[in-house]
mmCIF file of C-alpha atoms in Angstrom:
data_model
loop_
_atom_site.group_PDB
_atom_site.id
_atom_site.type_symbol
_atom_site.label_atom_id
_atom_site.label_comp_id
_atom_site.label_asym_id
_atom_site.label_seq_id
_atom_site.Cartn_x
_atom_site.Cartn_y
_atom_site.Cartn_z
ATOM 1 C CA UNK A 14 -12.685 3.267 6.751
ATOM 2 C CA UNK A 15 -14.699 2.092 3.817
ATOM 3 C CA UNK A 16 -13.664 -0.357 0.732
ATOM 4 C CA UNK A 17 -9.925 0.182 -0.712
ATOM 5 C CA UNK A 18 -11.614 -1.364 -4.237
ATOM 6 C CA UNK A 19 -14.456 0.990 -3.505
ATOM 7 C CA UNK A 20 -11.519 3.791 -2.680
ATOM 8 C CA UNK A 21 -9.842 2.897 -6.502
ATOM 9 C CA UNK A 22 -13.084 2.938 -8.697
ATOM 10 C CA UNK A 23 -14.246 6.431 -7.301
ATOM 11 C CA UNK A 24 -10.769 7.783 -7.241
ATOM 12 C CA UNK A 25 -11.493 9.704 -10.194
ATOM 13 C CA UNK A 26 -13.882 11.773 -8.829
ATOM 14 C CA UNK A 27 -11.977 13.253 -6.086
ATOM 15 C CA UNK A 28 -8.181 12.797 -7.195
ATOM 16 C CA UNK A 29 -6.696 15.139 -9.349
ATOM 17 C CA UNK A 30 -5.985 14.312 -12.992
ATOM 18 C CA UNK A 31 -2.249 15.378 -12.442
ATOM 19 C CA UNK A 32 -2.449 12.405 -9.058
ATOM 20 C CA UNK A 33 -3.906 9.921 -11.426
ATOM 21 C CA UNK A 34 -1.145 9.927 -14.131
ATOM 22 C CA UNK A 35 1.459 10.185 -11.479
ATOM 23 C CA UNK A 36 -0.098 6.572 -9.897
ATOM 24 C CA UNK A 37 -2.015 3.431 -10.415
ATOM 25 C CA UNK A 38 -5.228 3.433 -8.007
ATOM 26 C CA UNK A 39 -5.376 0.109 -6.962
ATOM 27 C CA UNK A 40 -7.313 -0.798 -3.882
ATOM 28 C CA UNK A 41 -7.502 -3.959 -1.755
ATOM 29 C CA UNK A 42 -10.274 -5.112 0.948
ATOM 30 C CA UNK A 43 -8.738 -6.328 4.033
ATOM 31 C CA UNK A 44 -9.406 -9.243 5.167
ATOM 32 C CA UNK A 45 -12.734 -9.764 6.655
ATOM 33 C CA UNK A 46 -14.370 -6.352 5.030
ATOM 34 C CA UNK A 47 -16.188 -5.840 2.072
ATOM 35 C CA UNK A 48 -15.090 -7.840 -1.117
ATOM 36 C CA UNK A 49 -13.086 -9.488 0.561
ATOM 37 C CA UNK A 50 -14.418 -12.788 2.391
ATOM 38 C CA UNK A 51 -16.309 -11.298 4.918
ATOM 39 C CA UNK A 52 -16.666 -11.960 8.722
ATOM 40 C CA UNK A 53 -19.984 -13.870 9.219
ATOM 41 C CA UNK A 54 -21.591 -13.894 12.855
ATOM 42 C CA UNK A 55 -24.936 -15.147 13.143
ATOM 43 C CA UNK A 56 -27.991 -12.191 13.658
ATOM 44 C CA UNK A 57 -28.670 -14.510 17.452
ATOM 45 C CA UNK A 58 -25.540 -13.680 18.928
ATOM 46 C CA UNK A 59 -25.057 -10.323 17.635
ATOM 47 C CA UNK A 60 -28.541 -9.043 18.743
ATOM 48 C CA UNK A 61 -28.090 -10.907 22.264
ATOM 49 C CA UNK A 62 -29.279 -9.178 25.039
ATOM 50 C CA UNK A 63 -28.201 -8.495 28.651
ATOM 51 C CA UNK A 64 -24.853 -6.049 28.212
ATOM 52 C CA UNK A 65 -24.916 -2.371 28.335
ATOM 53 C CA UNK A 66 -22.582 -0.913 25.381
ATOM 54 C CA UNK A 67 -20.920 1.959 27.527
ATOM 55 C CA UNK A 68 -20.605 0.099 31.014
ATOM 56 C CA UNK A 69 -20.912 2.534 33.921
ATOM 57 C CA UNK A 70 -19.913 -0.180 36.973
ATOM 58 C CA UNK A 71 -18.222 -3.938 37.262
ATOM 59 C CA UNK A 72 -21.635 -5.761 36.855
ATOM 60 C CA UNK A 73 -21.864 -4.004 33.557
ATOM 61 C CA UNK A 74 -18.433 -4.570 32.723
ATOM 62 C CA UNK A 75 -18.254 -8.251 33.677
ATOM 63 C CA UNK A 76 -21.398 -8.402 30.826
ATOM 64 C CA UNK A 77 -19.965 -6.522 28.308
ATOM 65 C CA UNK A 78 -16.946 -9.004 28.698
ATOM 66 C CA UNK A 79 -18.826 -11.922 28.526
ATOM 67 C CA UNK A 80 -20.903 -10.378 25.478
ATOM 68 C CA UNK A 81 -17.556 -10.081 23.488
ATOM 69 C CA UNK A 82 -16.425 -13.843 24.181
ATOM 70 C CA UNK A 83 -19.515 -14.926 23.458
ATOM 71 C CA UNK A 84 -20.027 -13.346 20.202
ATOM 72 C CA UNK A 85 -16.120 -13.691 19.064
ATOM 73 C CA UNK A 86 -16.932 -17.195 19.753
ATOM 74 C CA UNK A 87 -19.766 -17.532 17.449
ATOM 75 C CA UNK A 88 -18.142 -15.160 14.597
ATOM 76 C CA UNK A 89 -15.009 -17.690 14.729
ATOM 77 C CA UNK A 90 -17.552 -20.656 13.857
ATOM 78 C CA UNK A 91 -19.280 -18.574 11.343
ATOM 79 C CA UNK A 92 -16.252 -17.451 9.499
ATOM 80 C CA UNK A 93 -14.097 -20.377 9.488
ATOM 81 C CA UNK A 94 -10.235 -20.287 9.392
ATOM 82 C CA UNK A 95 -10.204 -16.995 8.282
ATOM 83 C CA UNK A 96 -10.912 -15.703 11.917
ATOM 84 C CA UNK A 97 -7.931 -16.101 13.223
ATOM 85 C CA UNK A 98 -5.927 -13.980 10.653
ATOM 86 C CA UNK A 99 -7.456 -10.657 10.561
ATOM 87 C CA UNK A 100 -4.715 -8.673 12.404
ATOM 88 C CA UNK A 101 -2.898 -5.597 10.626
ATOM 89 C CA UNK A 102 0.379 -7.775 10.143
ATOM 90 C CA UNK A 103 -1.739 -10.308 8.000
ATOM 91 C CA UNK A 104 -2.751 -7.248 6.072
ATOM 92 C CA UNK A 105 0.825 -5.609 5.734
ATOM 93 C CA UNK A 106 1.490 -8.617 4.174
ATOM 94 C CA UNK A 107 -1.264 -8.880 1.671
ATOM 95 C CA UNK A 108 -0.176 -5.568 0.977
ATOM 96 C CA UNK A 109 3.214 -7.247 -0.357
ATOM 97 C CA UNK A 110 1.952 -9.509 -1.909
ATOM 98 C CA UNK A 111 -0.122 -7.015 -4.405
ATOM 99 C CA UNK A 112 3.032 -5.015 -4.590
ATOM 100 C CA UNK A 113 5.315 -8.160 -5.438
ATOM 101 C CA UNK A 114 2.242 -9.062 -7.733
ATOM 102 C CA UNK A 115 2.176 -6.180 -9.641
ATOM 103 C CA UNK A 116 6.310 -6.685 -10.239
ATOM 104 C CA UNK A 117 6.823 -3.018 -8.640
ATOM 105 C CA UNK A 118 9.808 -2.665 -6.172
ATOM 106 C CA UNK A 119 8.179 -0.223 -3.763
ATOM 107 C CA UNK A 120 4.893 0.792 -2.791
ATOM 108 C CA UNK A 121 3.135 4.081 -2.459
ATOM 109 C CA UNK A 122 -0.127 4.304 -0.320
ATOM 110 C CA UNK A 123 -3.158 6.530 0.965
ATOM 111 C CA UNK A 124 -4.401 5.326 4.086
ATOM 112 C CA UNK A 125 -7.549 6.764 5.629
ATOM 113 C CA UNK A 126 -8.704 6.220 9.188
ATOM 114 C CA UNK A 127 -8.333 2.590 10.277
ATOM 115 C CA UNK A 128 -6.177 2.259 6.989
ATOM 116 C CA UNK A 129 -3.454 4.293 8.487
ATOM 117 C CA UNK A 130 -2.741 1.774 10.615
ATOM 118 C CA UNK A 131 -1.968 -1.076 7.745
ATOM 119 C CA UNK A 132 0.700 1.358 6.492
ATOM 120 C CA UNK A 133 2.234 1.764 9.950
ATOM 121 C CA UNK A 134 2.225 -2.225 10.641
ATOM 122 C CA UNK A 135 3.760 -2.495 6.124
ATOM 123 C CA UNK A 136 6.512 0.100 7.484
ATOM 124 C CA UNK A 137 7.290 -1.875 10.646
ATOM 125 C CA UNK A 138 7.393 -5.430 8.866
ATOM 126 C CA UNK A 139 9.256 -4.466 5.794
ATOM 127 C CA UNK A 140 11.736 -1.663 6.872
ATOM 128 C CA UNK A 141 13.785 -2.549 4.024
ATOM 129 C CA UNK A 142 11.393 -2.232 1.229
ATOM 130 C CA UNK A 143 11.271 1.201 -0.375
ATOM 131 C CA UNK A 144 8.094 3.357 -0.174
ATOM 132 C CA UNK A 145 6.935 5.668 -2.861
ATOM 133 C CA UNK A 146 4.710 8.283 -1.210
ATOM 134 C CA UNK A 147 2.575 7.876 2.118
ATOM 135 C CA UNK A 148 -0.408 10.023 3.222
ATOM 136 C CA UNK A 149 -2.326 8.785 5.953
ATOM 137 C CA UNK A 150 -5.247 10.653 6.737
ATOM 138 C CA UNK A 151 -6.835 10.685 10.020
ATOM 139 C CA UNK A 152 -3.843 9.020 11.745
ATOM 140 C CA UNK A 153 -4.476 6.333 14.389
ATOM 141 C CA UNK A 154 -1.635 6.075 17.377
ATOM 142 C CA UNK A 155 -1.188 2.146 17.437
ATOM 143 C CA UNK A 156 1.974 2.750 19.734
ATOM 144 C CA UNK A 157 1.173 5.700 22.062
ATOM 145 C CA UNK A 158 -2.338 5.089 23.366
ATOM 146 C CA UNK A 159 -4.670 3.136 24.857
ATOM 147 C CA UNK A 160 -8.321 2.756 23.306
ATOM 148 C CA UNK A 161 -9.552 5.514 25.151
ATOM 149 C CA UNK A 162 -7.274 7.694 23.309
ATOM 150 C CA UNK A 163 -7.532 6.489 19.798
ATOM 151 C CA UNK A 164 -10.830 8.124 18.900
ATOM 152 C CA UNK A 165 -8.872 11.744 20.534
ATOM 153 C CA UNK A 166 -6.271 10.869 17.952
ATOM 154 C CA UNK A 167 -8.177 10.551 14.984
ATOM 155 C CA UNK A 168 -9.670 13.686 16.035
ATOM 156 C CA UNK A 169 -6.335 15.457 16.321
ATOM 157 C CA UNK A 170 -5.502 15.154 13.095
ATOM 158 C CA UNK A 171 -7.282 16.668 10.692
ATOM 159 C CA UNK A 172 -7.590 19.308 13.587
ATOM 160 C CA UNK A 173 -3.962 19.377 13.514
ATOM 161 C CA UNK A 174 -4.625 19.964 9.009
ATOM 162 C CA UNK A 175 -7.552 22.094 9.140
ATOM 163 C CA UNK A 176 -7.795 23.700 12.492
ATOM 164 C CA UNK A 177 -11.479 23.989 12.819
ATOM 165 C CA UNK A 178 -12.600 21.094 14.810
ATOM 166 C CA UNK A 179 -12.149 22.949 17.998
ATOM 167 C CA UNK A 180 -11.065 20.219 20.476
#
C-alpha cells in the first residue's frame, strides 16, 4: 500500500473519465504513513544487529523477539503519543470523520492491499452507516488467518481476478 493522497492526485491517470464524474477522489494517509505524521524510530535501533529476519530455531526466535521490543520501544519514544493509536479501528474512524467532514451520509471506497483491511475494520465499526461502492483489491483475511497465511491471501486474489499467477 502506498499514499491514499498520493492514490487521489494520480487517479486521473489510471481511472476512467466515466469513474471520475461518478466520484470525488479523495485520499487520506493513515496514521503513521506518508503525509500523515509519520512514525519516527531512530537509524541505531533500526540497524541493530544480532537477530536473523527469518528465524530458523528458538535462539533465533528468542532474538528476533527481543529485536521487536526493543525497537517498538524506541519508535514509541521517537513518535510520541501518536504510537499508541495506529491500529485499523483508529483509522476506520478517521475515515468517518472525512466522510462526516465532507457532510456526505455514506462513503464509497477503493482499498488496495493493506487498505483493504481499513474498509473491513469501517464496515465492522459502523454497520449502520451506508456504503456507496467498495472494491478492495488484493484482499487481506484479518479474520481467517494467521500471519503465515496473509501474504497466501493477498496472493489469492488477484489470482482468483486474473488467473495467471499460478499458485
Amino acid at each position: 500500500g502506498g499514499s491514499g493522497v498520493g492514490f487521489a492526485i494520480g487517479a486521473p491517470s489510471f481511472m476512467s473519465p466515466d469513474l471520475l464524474k461518478r466520484f470525488d477522489v479523495i485520499g487520506i494517509d493513515n496514521r503513521g504513513t506518508a503525509r500523515s505524521h509519520q512514525v519516527l524510530c531512530s537509524s541505531d535501533a533500526v540497524n541493530a544487529p544480532g537477530y536473523t529476519e527469518l528465524p530458523t530455531n528458538q535462539a533465533e526466535f528468542d532474538g528476533l523477539v527481543a529485536y521487536n521490543q526493543r525497537l517498538a520501544k524506541d519508535c514509541r519514544q521517537q513518535t510520541g503519543p501518536l504510537y499508541d493509536h495506529l491500529d485499523s479501528m483508529a483509522v476506520a474512524r478517521d475515515m468517518d470523520a472525512v466522510r462526516a467532514a465532507l457532510g456526505e451520509d455514506k462513503i464509497s471506497w477503493y482499498g488496495v492491499a493493506y487498505g483493504t483491511l481499513f474498509g473491513q475494520m469501517y464496515a465492522e465499526l459502523f454497520p449502520h452507516r451506508p456504503v456507496g461502492a467498495a472494491q478492495h483489491r488484493g484482499q487481506g483475511n484479518r479474520h481467517g488467518r494467521q500471519a503465515t497465511g496473509l501474504g497466501e491471501d493477498h496472493a489469492k486474489a488477484p489470482e482468483d481476478e486474473h488467473g495467471h499467477l499460478g499458485l
